PDB file of C-alpha atoms in Angstrom:
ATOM      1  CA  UNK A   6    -220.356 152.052  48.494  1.00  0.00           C
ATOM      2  CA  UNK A   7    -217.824 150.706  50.571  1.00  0.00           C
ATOM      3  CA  UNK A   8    -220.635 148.685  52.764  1.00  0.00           C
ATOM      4  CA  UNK A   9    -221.366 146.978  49.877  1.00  0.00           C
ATOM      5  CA  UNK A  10    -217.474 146.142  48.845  1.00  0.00           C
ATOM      6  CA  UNK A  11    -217.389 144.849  52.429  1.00  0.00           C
ATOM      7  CA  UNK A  12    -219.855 142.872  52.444  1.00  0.00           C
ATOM      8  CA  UNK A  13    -219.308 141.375  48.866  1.00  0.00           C
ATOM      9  CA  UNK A  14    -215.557 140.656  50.753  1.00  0.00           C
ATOM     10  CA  UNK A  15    -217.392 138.731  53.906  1.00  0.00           C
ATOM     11  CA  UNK A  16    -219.199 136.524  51.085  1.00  0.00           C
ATOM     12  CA  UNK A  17    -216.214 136.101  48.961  1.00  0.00           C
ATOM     13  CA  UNK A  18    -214.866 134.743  52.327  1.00  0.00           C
ATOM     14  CA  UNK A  19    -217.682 132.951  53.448  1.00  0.00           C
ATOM     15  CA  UNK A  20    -217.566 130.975  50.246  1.00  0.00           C
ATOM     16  CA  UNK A  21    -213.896 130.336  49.645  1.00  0.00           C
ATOM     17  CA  UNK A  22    -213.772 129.468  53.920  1.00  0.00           C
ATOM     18  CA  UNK A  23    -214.878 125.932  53.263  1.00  0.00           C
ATOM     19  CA  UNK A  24    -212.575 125.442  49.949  1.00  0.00           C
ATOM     20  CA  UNK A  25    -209.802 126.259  51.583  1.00  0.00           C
ATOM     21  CA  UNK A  26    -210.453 123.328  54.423  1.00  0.00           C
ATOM     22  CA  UNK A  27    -211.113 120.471  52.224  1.00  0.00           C
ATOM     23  CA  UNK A  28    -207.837 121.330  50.595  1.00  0.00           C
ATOM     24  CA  UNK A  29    -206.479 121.184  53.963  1.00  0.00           C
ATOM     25  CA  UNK A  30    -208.079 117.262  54.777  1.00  0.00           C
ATOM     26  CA  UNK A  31    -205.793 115.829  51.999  1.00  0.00           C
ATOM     27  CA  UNK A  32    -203.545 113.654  53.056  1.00  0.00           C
ATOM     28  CA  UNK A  33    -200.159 114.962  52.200  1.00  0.00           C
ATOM     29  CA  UNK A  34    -197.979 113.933  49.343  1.00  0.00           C
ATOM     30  CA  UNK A  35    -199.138 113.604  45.623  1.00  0.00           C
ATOM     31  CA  UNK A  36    -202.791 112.006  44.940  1.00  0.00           C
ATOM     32  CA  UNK A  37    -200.901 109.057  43.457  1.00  0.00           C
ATOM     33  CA  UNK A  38    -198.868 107.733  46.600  1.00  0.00           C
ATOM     34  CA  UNK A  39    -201.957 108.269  48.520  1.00  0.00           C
ATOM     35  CA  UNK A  40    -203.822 105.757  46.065  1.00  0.00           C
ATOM     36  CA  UNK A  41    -200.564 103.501  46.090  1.00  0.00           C
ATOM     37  CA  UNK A  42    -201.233 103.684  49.777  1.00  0.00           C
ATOM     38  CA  UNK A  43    -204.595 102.619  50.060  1.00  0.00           C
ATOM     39  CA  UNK A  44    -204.422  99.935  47.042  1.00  0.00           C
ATOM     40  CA  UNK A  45    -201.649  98.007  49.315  1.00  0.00           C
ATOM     41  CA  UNK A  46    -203.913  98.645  52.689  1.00  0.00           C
ATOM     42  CA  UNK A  47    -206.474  96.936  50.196  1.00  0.00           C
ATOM     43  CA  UNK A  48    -204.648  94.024  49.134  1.00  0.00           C
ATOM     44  CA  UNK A  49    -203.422  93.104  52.499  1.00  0.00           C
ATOM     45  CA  UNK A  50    -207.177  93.432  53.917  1.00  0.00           C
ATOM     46  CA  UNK A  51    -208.423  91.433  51.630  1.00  0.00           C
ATOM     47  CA  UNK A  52    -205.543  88.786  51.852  1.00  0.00           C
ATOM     48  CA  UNK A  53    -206.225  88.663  55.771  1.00  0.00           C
ATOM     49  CA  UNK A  54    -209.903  88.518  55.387  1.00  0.00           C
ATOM     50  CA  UNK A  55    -209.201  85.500  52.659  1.00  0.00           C
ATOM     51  CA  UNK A  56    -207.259  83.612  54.706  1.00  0.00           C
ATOM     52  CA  UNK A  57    -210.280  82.188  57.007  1.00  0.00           C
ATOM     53  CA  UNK A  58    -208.820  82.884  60.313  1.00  0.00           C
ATOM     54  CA  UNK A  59    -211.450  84.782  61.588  1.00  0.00           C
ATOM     55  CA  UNK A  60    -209.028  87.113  64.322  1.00  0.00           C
ATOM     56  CA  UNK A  61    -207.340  88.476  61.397  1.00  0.00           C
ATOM     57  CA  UNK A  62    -210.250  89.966  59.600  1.00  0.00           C
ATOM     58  CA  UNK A  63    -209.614  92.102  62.416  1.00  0.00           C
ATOM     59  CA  UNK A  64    -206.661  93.458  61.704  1.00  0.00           C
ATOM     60  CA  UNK A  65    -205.590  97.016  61.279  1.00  0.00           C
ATOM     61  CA  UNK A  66    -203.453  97.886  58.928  1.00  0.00           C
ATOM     62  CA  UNK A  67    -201.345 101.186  58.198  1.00  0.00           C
ATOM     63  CA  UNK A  68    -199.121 101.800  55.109  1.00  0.00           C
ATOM     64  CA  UNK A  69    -196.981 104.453  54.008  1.00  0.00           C
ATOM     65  CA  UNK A  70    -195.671 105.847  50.909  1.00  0.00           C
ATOM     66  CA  UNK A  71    -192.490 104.087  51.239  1.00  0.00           C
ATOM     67  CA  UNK A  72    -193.837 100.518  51.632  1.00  0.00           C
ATOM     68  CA  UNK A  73    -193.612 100.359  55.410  1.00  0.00           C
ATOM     69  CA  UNK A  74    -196.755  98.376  56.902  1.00  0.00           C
ATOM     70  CA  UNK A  75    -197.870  98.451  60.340  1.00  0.00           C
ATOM     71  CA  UNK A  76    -199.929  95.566  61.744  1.00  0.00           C
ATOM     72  CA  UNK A  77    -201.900  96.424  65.016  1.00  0.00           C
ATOM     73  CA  UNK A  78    -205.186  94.469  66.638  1.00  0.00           C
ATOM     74  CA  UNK A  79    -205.589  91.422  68.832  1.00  0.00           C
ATOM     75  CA  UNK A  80    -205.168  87.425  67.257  1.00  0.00           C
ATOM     76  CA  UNK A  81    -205.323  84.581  69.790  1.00  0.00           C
ATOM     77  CA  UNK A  82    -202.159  82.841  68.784  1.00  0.00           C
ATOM     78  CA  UNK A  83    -198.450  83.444  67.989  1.00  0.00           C
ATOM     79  CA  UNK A  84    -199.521  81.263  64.952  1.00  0.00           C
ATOM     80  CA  UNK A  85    -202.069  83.965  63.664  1.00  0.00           C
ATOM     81  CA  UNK A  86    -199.698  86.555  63.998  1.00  0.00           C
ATOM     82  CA  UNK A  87    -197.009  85.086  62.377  1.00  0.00           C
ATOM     83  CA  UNK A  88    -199.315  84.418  59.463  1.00  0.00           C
ATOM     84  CA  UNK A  89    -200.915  88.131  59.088  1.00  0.00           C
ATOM     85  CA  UNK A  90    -196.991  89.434  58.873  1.00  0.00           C
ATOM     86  CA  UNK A  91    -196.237  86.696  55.931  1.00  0.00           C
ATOM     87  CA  UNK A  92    -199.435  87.636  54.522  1.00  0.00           C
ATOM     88  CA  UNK A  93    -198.627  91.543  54.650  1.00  0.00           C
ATOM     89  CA  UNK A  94    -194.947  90.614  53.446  1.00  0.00           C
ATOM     90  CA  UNK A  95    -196.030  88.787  50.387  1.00  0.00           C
ATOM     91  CA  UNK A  96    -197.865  92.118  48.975  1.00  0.00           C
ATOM     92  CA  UNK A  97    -196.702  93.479  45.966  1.00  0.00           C
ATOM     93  CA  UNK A  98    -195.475  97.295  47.175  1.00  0.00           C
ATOM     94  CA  UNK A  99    -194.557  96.117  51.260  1.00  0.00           C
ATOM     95  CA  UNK A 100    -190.976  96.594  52.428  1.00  0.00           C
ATOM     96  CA  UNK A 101    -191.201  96.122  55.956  1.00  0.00           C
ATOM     97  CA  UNK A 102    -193.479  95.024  58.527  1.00  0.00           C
ATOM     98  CA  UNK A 103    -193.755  96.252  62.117  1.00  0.00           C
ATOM     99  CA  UNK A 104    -195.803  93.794  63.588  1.00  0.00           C
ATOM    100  CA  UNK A 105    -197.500  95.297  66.951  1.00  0.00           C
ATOM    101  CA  UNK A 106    -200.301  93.032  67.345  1.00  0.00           C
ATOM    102  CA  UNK A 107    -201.515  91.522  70.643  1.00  0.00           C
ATOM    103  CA  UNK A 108    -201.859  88.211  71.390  1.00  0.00           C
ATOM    104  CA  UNK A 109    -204.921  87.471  73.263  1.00  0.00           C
ATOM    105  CA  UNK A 110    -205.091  84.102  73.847  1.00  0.00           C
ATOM    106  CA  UNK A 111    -208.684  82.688  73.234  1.00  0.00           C
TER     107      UNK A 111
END
């Protein structure tokens, strides 16, 4: 008898293991700033990508709950930068922008 309450506990375990790490890969902080989140790391994306400069379709962009937007990649000019920052500024839901990206120069 207790064999089989210890093994019913192993797959009890087994099964609840993998539960129990999904839970942990959500980002932290309610579902609904992590959708905020990604909807403004959307917008800006697709504003960059729009704007037919072709270095700033590679841009990466991180955003946080509170409306702070980080810029990070390579553009060839000082003029392509200064554009993806006005671009990320005008967003709907951006506070600030820490610009970090490289110029490359070709």
């Amino acid at each position: 008898m207790k064999i089989s309450k210890l093994a019913s506990l192993l797959i009890v375990g087994a099964l609840v293991g993998p539960l129990a790490a999904q839970a942990a890969d959500k980002p932290a902080g309610t579902t609904k700033t992590w959708v905020k989140d990604s909807v403004v790391t959307t917008k800006i994306k697709a504003q960059l990508a729009a704007s037919k400069v072709s270095s700033l379709a590679m841009v990466h962009v991180e955003t946080d709950a509170d409306g702070w937007v980080q810029l990070t990649g390579k553009v060839a000019t000082q003029a392509e930068k200064d554009r993806a920052e006005a671009i990320a500024k005008a967003v709907d839901g951006v506070k600030s922008v820490d610009n970090q990206l490289t110029i490359t120069g070709k």
